[in-house]
PDB file of C-alpha atoms in Angstrom:
ATOM      1  CA  MET B   1     107.862  81.329 135.626  1.00  0.00           C
ATOM      2  CA  THR B   2     106.633  78.059 137.363  1.00  0.00           C
ATOM      3  CA  GLU B   3     103.934  77.877 139.941  1.00  0.00           C
ATOM      4  CA  THR B   4     106.348  78.127 142.777  1.00  0.00           C
ATOM      5  CA  GLY B   5     107.641  81.546 141.373  1.00  0.00           C
ATOM      6  CA  GLY B   6     111.083  80.139 140.256  1.00  0.00           C
ATOM      7  CA  THR B   7     112.605  80.212 136.784  1.00  0.00           C
ATOM      8  CA  ASP B   8     111.334  77.582 134.404  1.00  0.00           C
ATOM      9  CA  PRO B   9     114.469  75.067 134.336  1.00  0.00           C
ATOM     10  CA  THR B  10     113.804  74.458 130.620  1.00  0.00           C
ATOM     11  CA  LEU B  11     113.742  78.016 129.832  1.00  0.00           C
ATOM     12  CA  THR B  12     116.928  78.602 131.882  1.00  0.00           C
ATOM     13  CA  ILE B  13     118.798  75.690 129.885  1.00  0.00           C
ATOM     14  CA  THR B  14     117.403  77.368 126.624  1.00  0.00           C
ATOM     15  CA  ARG B  15     118.740  80.724 127.328  1.00  0.00           C
ATOM     16  CA  ARG B  16     122.321  79.312 128.290  1.00  0.00           C
ATOM     17  CA  ARG B  17     122.270  77.283 125.255  1.00  0.00           C
ATOM     18  CA  THR B  18     121.455  80.238 123.063  1.00  0.00           C
ATOM     19  CA  ARG B  19     123.747  82.557 124.590  1.00  0.00           C
ATOM     20  CA  ALA B  20     126.573  79.991 124.322  1.00  0.00           C
ATOM     21  CA  GLY B  21     125.726  79.619 120.630  1.00  0.00           C
ATOM     22  CA  MET B  22     125.535  83.246 119.904  1.00  0.00           C
ATOM     23  CA  ILE B  23     128.972  83.995 121.772  1.00  0.00           C
ATOM     24  CA  ALA B  24     130.605  81.182 119.834  1.00  0.00           C
ATOM     25  CA  ALA B  25     129.516  82.454 116.666  1.00  0.00           C
ATOM     26  CA  MET B  26     130.548  85.777 117.467  1.00  0.00           C
ATOM     27  CA  ALA B  27     134.273  84.627 118.326  1.00  0.00           C
ATOM     28  CA  LEU B  28     134.117  82.907 114.806  1.00  0.00           C
ATOM     29  CA  VAL B  29     133.204  86.034 112.981  1.00  0.00           C
ATOM     30  CA  LEU B  30     135.693  88.101 114.919  1.00  0.00           C
ATOM     31  CA  SER B  31     138.537  85.637 114.100  1.00  0.00           C
ATOM     32  CA  PHE B  32     137.538  86.218 110.460  1.00  0.00           C
ATOM     33  CA  ALA B  33     137.689  90.224 110.981  1.00  0.00           C
ATOM     34  CA  ALA B  34     140.935  89.699 112.552  1.00  0.00           C
ATOM     35  CA  GLY B  35     142.536  87.871 109.803  1.00  0.00           C
ATOM     36  CA  ALA B  36     141.074  90.421 107.403  1.00  0.00           C
ATOM     37  CA  THR B  37     142.498  93.278 109.412  1.00  0.00           C
ATOM     38  CA  ASP B  38     145.861  91.826 109.535  1.00  0.00           C
ATOM     39  CA  ALA B  39     146.048  91.313 105.816  1.00  0.00           C
ATOM     40  CA  PHE B  40     145.247  94.809 105.277  1.00  0.00           C
ATOM     41  CA  ALA B  41     147.651  96.173 107.813  1.00  0.00           C
ATOM     42  CA  PHE B  42     150.529  94.014 106.635  1.00  0.00           C
ATOM     43  CA  LEU B  43     149.862  95.041 102.855  1.00  0.00           C
ATOM     44  CA  GLN B  44     149.049  98.836 103.193  1.00  0.00           C
ATOM     45  CA  LEU B  45     150.231 100.109 106.639  1.00  0.00           C
ATOM     46  CA  GLY B  46     153.775  99.524 106.300  1.00  0.00           C
ATOM     47  CA  GLY B  47     154.165  95.824 106.913  1.00  0.00           C
ATOM     48  CA  VAL B  48     152.981  95.495 110.386  1.00  0.00           C
ATOM     49  CA  PHE B  49     150.370  93.736 112.252  1.00  0.00           C
ATOM     50  CA  THR B  50     147.357  95.166 114.072  1.00  0.00           C
ATOM     51  CA  ALA B  51     145.911  92.166 115.601  1.00  0.00           C
ATOM     52  CA  ASN B  52     148.922  89.792 116.002  1.00  0.00           C
ATOM     53  CA  MET B  53     151.377  91.341 118.299  1.00  0.00           C
ATOM     54  CA  THR B  54     153.654  88.189 118.192  1.00  0.00           C
ATOM     55  CA  GLY B  55     154.411  89.103 114.561  1.00  0.00           C
ATOM     56  CA  ASN B  56     155.316  92.556 115.472  1.00  0.00           C
ATOM     57  CA  PHE B  57     157.531  91.629 118.303  1.00  0.00           C
ATOM     58  CA  VAL B  58     159.304  89.450 115.750  1.00  0.00           C
ATOM     59  CA  LEU B  59     159.316  92.274 113.221  1.00  0.00           C
ATOM     60  CA  ALA B  60     161.252  94.443 115.739  1.00  0.00           C
ATOM     61  CA  GLY B  61     164.047  92.208 115.382  1.00  0.00           C
ATOM     62  CA  LEU B  62     164.507  91.853 111.715  1.00  0.00           C
ATOM     63  CA  THR B  63     167.001  94.545 111.512  1.00  0.00           C
ATOM     64  CA  SER B  64     168.105  93.492 107.864  1.00  0.00           C
ATOM     65  CA  ARG B  65     164.641  94.462 106.388  1.00  0.00           C
ATOM     66  CA  PRO B  66     164.575  97.324 104.105  1.00  0.00           C
ATOM     67  CA  ASP B  67     162.830 100.262 105.805  1.00  0.00           C
ATOM     68  CA  PHE B  68     163.317  98.697 109.077  1.00  0.00           C
ATOM     69  CA  GLY B  69     163.064 102.127 110.673  1.00  0.00           C
ATOM     70  CA  GLU B  70     159.320 102.554 109.427  1.00  0.00           C
ATOM     71  CA  VAL B  71     158.466  98.870 110.277  1.00  0.00           C
ATOM     72  CA  LEU B  72     160.040  99.377 113.694  1.00  0.00           C
ATOM     73  CA  LEU B  73     157.978 102.572 114.372  1.00  0.00           C
ATOM     74  CA  GLY B  74     154.556 100.968 113.032  1.00  0.00           C
ATOM     75  CA  ALA B  75     155.049  97.688 115.195  1.00  0.00           C
ATOM     76  CA  THR B  76     156.063 100.052 118.264  1.00  0.00           C
ATOM     77  CA  VAL B  77     152.842 102.045 117.717  1.00  0.00           C
ATOM     78  CA  ALA B  78     150.692  98.903 117.296  1.00  0.00           C
ATOM     79  CA  VAL B  79     152.176  97.125 120.432  1.00  0.00           C
ATOM     80  CA  LEU B  80     151.787 100.346 122.647  1.00  0.00           C
ATOM     81  CA  LEU B  81     148.242 100.833 121.647  1.00  0.00           C
ATOM     82  CA  PHE B  82     147.098  97.357 121.903  1.00  0.00           C
ATOM     83  CA  SER B  83     148.595  97.069 125.229  1.00  0.00           C
ATOM     84  CA  VAL B  84     146.957 100.560 126.403  1.00  0.00           C
ATOM     85  CA  GLY B  85     143.516  99.366 124.503  1.00  0.00           C
ATOM     86  CA  THR B  86     143.465  95.900 125.970  1.00  0.00           C
ATOM     87  CA  PHE B  87     144.178  97.342 129.588  1.00  0.00           C
ATOM     88  CA  LEU B  88     141.505  99.890 129.284  1.00  0.00           C
ATOM     89  CA  ALA B  89     138.947  97.556 127.661  1.00  0.00           C
ATOM     90  CA  PHE B  90     139.511  94.973 130.638  1.00  0.00           C
ATOM     91  CA  ARG B  91     139.513  97.718 133.305  1.00  0.00           C
ATOM     92  CA  PHE B  92     135.957  98.827 131.850  1.00  0.00           C
ATOM     93  CA  THR B  93     134.515  95.339 131.657  1.00  0.00           C
ATOM     94  CA  ARG B  94     135.733  94.249 135.033  1.00  0.00           C
ATOM     95  CA  LEU B  95     133.889  91.185 136.472  1.00  0.00           C
ATOM     96  CA  VAL B  96     131.434  92.072 139.095  1.00  0.00           C
ATOM     97  CA  ALA B  97     129.137  89.967 141.299  1.00  0.00           C
ATOM     98  CA  THR B  98     125.457  90.431 141.913  1.00  0.00           C
ATOM     99  CA  PRO B  99     122.954  89.359 144.789  1.00  0.00           C
ATOM    100  CA  ASP B 100     121.383  86.794 142.195  1.00  0.00           C
ATOM    101  CA  ARG B 101     124.595  85.727 140.528  1.00  0.00           C
ATOM    102  CA  PRO B 102     127.698  85.314 143.090  1.00  0.00           C
ATOM    103  CA  THR B 103     129.993  84.401 140.230  1.00  0.00           C
ATOM    104  CA  PRO B 104     131.617  87.637 138.824  1.00  0.00           C
ATOM    105  CA  GLU B 105     130.830  88.217 135.373  1.00  0.00           C
ATOM    106  CA  ALA B 106     131.475  91.268 132.854  1.00  0.00           C
ATOM    107  CA  PRO B 107     128.571  93.502 132.418  1.00  0.00           C
ATOM    108  CA  GLN B 108     126.843  92.855 129.072  1.00  0.00           C
ATOM    109  CA  HIS B 109     126.184  96.476 128.320  1.00  0.00           C
ATOM    110  CA  ARG B 110     129.738  97.320 128.860  1.00  0.00           C
ATOM    111  CA  LEU B 111     130.946  94.684 126.606  1.00  0.00           C
ATOM    112  CA  VAL B 112     128.575  95.835 123.817  1.00  0.00           C
ATOM    113  CA  LEU B 113     130.002  99.450 124.276  1.00  0.00           C
ATOM    114  CA  VAL B 114     133.598  98.154 123.879  1.00  0.00           C
ATOM    115  CA  LEU B 115     132.814  96.141 120.795  1.00  0.00           C
ATOM    116  CA  GLY B 116     130.955  99.002 119.416  1.00  0.00           C
ATOM    117  CA  GLY B 117     133.860 101.266 119.973  1.00  0.00           C
ATOM    118  CA  ALA B 118     135.896  98.658 118.033  1.00  0.00           C
ATOM    119  CA  VAL B 119     133.563  98.848 115.100  1.00  0.00           C
ATOM    120  CA  ILE B 120     133.873 102.586 115.166  1.00  0.00           C
ATOM    121  CA  ALA B 121     137.526 102.447 115.243  1.00  0.00           C
ATOM    122  CA  GLN B 122     137.224  99.909 112.138  1.00  0.00           C
ATOM    123  CA  ALA B 123     135.035 102.508 110.333  1.00  0.00           C
ATOM    124  CA  CYS B 124     137.595 105.222 110.994  1.00  0.00           C
ATOM    125  CA  VAL B 125     140.338 103.341 109.369  1.00  0.00           C
ATOM    126  CA  LEU B 126     138.131 102.798 106.290  1.00  0.00           C
ATOM    127  CA  ILE B 127     137.256 106.574 106.133  1.00  0.00           C
ATOM    128  CA  GLY B 128     140.837 107.599 107.022  1.00  0.00           C
ATOM    129  CA  TRP B 129     142.014 105.595 103.993  1.00  0.00           C
ATOM    130  CA  ILE B 130     139.448 106.874 101.753  1.00  0.00           C
ATOM    131  CA  VAL B 131     140.035 110.628 102.562  1.00  0.00           C
ATOM    132  CA  SER B 132     143.808 110.600 103.116  1.00  0.00           C
ATOM    133  CA  PRO B 133     145.994 111.350 100.070  1.00  0.00           C
ATOM    134  CA  GLU B 134     147.123 108.697  97.860  1.00  0.00           C
ATOM    135  CA  THR B 135     150.812 109.269  98.844  1.00  0.00           C
ATOM    136  CA  ARG B 136     150.389 108.922 102.663  1.00  0.00           C
ATOM    137  CA  THR B 137     152.940 110.253 105.218  1.00  0.00           C
ATOM    138  CA  THR B 138     154.249 108.324 108.070  1.00  0.00           C
ATOM    139  CA  PRO B 139     152.131 109.981 110.586  1.00  0.00           C
ATOM    140  CA  VAL B 140     148.926 109.327 108.652  1.00  0.00           C
ATOM    141  CA  ILE B 141     150.111 105.642 108.468  1.00  0.00           C
ATOM    142  CA  CYS B 142     150.797 105.614 112.109  1.00  0.00           C
ATOM    143  CA  VAL B 143     147.097 107.156 112.836  1.00  0.00           C
ATOM    144  CA  LEU B 144     145.590 104.295 110.903  1.00  0.00           C
ATOM    145  CA  ILE B 145     147.697 101.560 112.629  1.00  0.00           C
ATOM    146  CA  ALA B 146     146.488 103.120 115.879  1.00  0.00           C
ATOM    147  CA  LEU B 147     143.067 103.037 115.004  1.00  0.00           C
ATOM    148  CA  SER B 148     142.993  99.568 113.631  1.00  0.00           C
ATOM    149  CA  THR B 149     145.070  98.247 116.689  1.00  0.00           C
ATOM    150  CA  LEU B 150     142.501  99.900 119.137  1.00  0.00           C
ATOM    151  CA  ALA B 151     139.736  97.943 117.318  1.00  0.00           C
ATOM    152  CA  MET B 152     141.558  94.712 117.617  1.00  0.00           C
ATOM    153  CA  ALA B 153     142.451  95.525 121.187  1.00  0.00           C
ATOM    154  CA  GLY B 154     138.601  95.964 122.075  1.00  0.00           C
ATOM    155  CA  GLN B 155     137.518  92.743 120.059  1.00  0.00           C
ATOM    156  CA  THR B 156     140.403  90.702 121.901  1.00  0.00           C
ATOM    157  CA  ALA B 157     139.248  91.993 125.596  1.00  0.00           C
ATOM    158  CA  VAL B 158     135.644  91.457 124.759  1.00  0.00           C
ATOM    159  CA  ALA B 159     136.149  87.761 123.275  1.00  0.00           C
ATOM    160  CA  ARG B 160     138.597  87.154 126.261  1.00  0.00           C
ATOM    161  CA  ARG B 161     135.888  88.062 128.700  1.00  0.00           C
ATOM    162  CA  ILE B 162     132.962  86.031 127.697  1.00  0.00           C
ATOM    163  CA  GLU B 163     134.289  83.112 125.371  1.00  0.00           C
ATOM    164  CA  ARG B 164     135.061  79.952 127.452  1.00  0.00           C
ATOM    165  CA  SER B 165     136.424  77.758 124.814  1.00  0.00           C
ATOM    166  CA  GLY B 166     139.983  78.990 124.877  1.00  0.00           C
ATOM    167  CA  VAL B 167     139.594  80.728 121.441  1.00  0.00           C
ATOM    168  CA  THR B 168     141.768  83.943 120.899  1.00  0.00           C
ATOM    169  CA  THR B 169     140.159  85.717 117.987  1.00  0.00           C
ATOM    170  CA  THR B 170     143.350  87.896 117.171  1.00  0.00           C
ATOM    171  CA  PHE B 171     146.025  85.330 117.288  1.00  0.00           C
ATOM    172  CA  VAL B 172     145.884  81.759 116.363  1.00  0.00           C
ATOM    173  CA  THR B 173     148.668  80.518 118.569  1.00  0.00           C
ATOM    174  CA  GLY B 174     146.726  80.703 121.638  1.00  0.00           C
ATOM    175  CA  THR B 175     143.637  78.978 119.993  1.00  0.00           C
ATOM    176  CA  LEU B 176     145.966  76.307 118.609  1.00  0.00           C
ATOM    177  CA  THR B 177     147.668  75.709 122.100  1.00  0.00           C
ATOM    178  CA  SER B 178     144.256  75.372 123.829  1.00  0.00           C
ATOM    179  CA  LEU B 179     143.157  72.764 120.964  1.00  0.00           C
ATOM    180  CA  MET B 180     146.387  70.579 121.632  1.00  0.00           C
ATOM    181  CA  GLN B 181     146.341  70.733 125.169  1.00  0.00           C
ATOM    182  CA  SER B 182     142.468  69.389 125.106  1.00  0.00           C
ATOM    183  CA  LEU B 183     143.472  66.529 122.567  1.00  0.00           C
ATOM    184  CA  ALA B 184     146.572  65.793 124.597  1.00  0.00           C
ATOM    185  CA  ASP B 185     144.357  65.569 127.869  1.00  0.00           C
ATOM    186  CA  GLY B 186     141.440  63.801 126.285  1.00  0.00           C
ATOM    187  CA  VAL B 187     139.025  66.383 126.544  1.00  0.00           C
ATOM    188  CA  HIS B 188     136.558  66.674 123.868  1.00  0.00           C
ATOM    189  CA  ASP B 189     134.997  69.918 124.408  1.00  0.00           C
ATOM    190  CA  HIS B 190     134.992  73.017 122.125  1.00  0.00           C
ATOM    191  CA  HIS B 191     137.149  71.419 119.427  1.00  0.00           C
ATOM    192  CA  LEU B 192     134.940  72.563 116.607  1.00  0.00           C
ATOM    193  CA  ILE B 193     135.019  76.242 117.670  1.00  0.00           C
ATOM    194  CA  ARG B 194     138.443  76.171 118.038  1.00  0.00           C
ATOM    195  CA  ILE B 195     139.342  74.702 114.511  1.00  0.00           C
ATOM    196  CA  GLY B 196     136.630  76.949 113.189  1.00  0.00           C
ATOM    197  CA  ALA B 197     138.212  80.157 114.629  1.00  0.00           C
ATOM    198  CA  ILE B 198     141.706  78.976 113.117  1.00  0.00           C
ATOM    199  CA  VAL B 199     140.197  78.266 109.787  1.00  0.00           C
ATOM    200  CA  LEU B 200     138.316  81.646 109.718  1.00  0.00           C
ATOM    201  CA  LEU B 201     141.167  83.722 110.716  1.00  0.00           C
ATOM    202  CA  VAL B 202     143.090  82.166 107.560  1.00  0.00           C
ATOM    203  CA  ALA B 203     140.048  82.928 105.375  1.00  0.00           C
ATOM    204  CA  GLY B 204     139.861  86.399 106.595  1.00  0.00           C
ATOM    205  CA  ALA B 205     143.343  86.921 105.527  1.00  0.00           C
ATOM    206  CA  LEU B 206     142.932  85.304 102.399  1.00  0.00           C
ATOM    207  CA  CYS B 207     139.847  87.413 101.570  1.00  0.00           C
ATOM    208  CA  GLY B 208     141.563  90.455 102.874  1.00  0.00           C
ATOM    209  CA  SER B 209     144.613  90.062 100.669  1.00  0.00           C
ATOM    210  CA  LEU B 210     142.456  89.362  97.497  1.00  0.00           C
ATOM    211  CA  LEU B 211     140.145  92.127  98.136  1.00  0.00           C
ATOM    212  CA  THR B 212     143.070  94.357  98.885  1.00  0.00           C
ATOM    213  CA  GLY B 213     144.675  93.254  95.483  1.00  0.00           C
ATOM    214  CA  VAL B 214     141.614  94.510  93.883  1.00  0.00           C
ATOM    215  CA  ASP B 215     141.364  97.815  95.544  1.00  0.00           C
ATOM    216  CA  PRO B 216     142.712  98.688  98.945  1.00  0.00           C
ATOM    217  CA  VAL B 217     139.432 100.249  99.942  1.00  0.00           C
ATOM    218  CA  PHE B 218     137.736  96.931  99.769  1.00  0.00           C
ATOM    219  CA  GLY B 219     140.352  95.513 101.926  1.00  0.00           C
ATOM    220  CA  ALA B 220     139.899  98.322 104.613  1.00  0.00           C
ATOM    221  CA  ALA B 221     136.100  97.937 104.526  1.00  0.00           C
ATOM    222  CA  LEU B 222     136.069  94.009 104.735  1.00  0.00           C
ATOM    223  CA  PRO B 223     136.632  93.714 108.578  1.00  0.00           C
ATOM    224  CA  LEU B 224     133.808  96.014 109.078  1.00  0.00           C
ATOM    225  CA  VAL B 225     131.264  93.457 108.032  1.00  0.00           C
ATOM    226  CA  PRO B 226     132.133  90.724 110.535  1.00  0.00           C
ATOM    227  CA  SER B 227     132.829  93.006 113.153  1.00  0.00           C
ATOM    228  CA  ILE B 228     129.124  94.611 112.860  1.00  0.00           C
ATOM    229  CA  VAL B 229     127.752  90.976 112.769  1.00  0.00           C
ATOM    230  CA  GLY B 230     129.634  90.240 115.965  1.00  0.00           C
ATOM    231  CA  LEU B 231     128.526  93.199 117.655  1.00  0.00           C
ATOM    232  CA  VAL B 232     124.867  92.334 116.690  1.00  0.00           C
ATOM    233  CA  LEU B 233     125.225  88.784 117.958  1.00  0.00           C
ATOM    234  CA  LEU B 234     126.579  90.079 121.264  1.00  0.00           C
ATOM    235  CA  ARG B 235     123.959  92.637 121.604  1.00  0.00           C
ATOM    236  CA  LEU B 236     121.183  90.082 121.034  1.00  0.00           C
ATOM    237  CA  ALA B 237     122.643  87.197 123.261  1.00  0.00           C
ATOM    238  CA  PRO B 238     120.742  86.728 126.306  1.00  0.00           C
ATOM    239  CA  THR B 239     122.566  88.297 129.281  1.00  0.00           C
ATOM    240  CA  ALA B 240     124.324  85.806 131.702  1.00  0.00           C
ATOM    241  CA  SER B 241     122.201  86.810 134.471  1.00  0.00           C
ATOM    242  CA  SER B 242     118.865  86.483 132.556  1.00  0.00           C
ATOM    243  CA  ASP B 243     118.552  82.840 133.639  1.00  0.00           C
TER     244      ASP B 243
END
């Protein structure tokens, strides 16, 4: 505090920069988690995606694929659960204004709860994979798809609420579009985080596929690590109203 009772401007700037840096780091590690999640889902959960819904809509139209019926079922479960999950997450983290901060923002503790729920859902995928029989039935696969999709829905909603750089952690098209729009408009903000999110999503998919090839349990476990790191970064980031 200053002698006049106001907030120290230097402290305010430091908090804002710290928060921005931690939120950017959170978006990057969650991008890695999304890539790893989709790799495991596509390779082990019936050839569908649990983060990239665009891919599922495309899969729903590929009627000539072998096992199209199972793929369509899995893609439908993913799209429905992603829609419901993101709606509920956005609803729970609705923007609110306070007397000291008239600009509406999502409450920090609610964002932490949503991302924590996503981590729990990821853990349930791992546990479910370990305890389920080696020959997994369609209902078991659908449950694992649902859990993985809910994890990605929560992650997507949290990142969308607080990340201002145009990064979308679960699908690269939105991030790539934001990057190209900025380049075309001559705006030079957030290039590094956008490029980083794209690279890390691909890296997550690569690592996820390699580990799944070694043992599917490793593929199911990999997304948990960056998801937990992202949760810790969000939890430790200074709140937007702390300045």
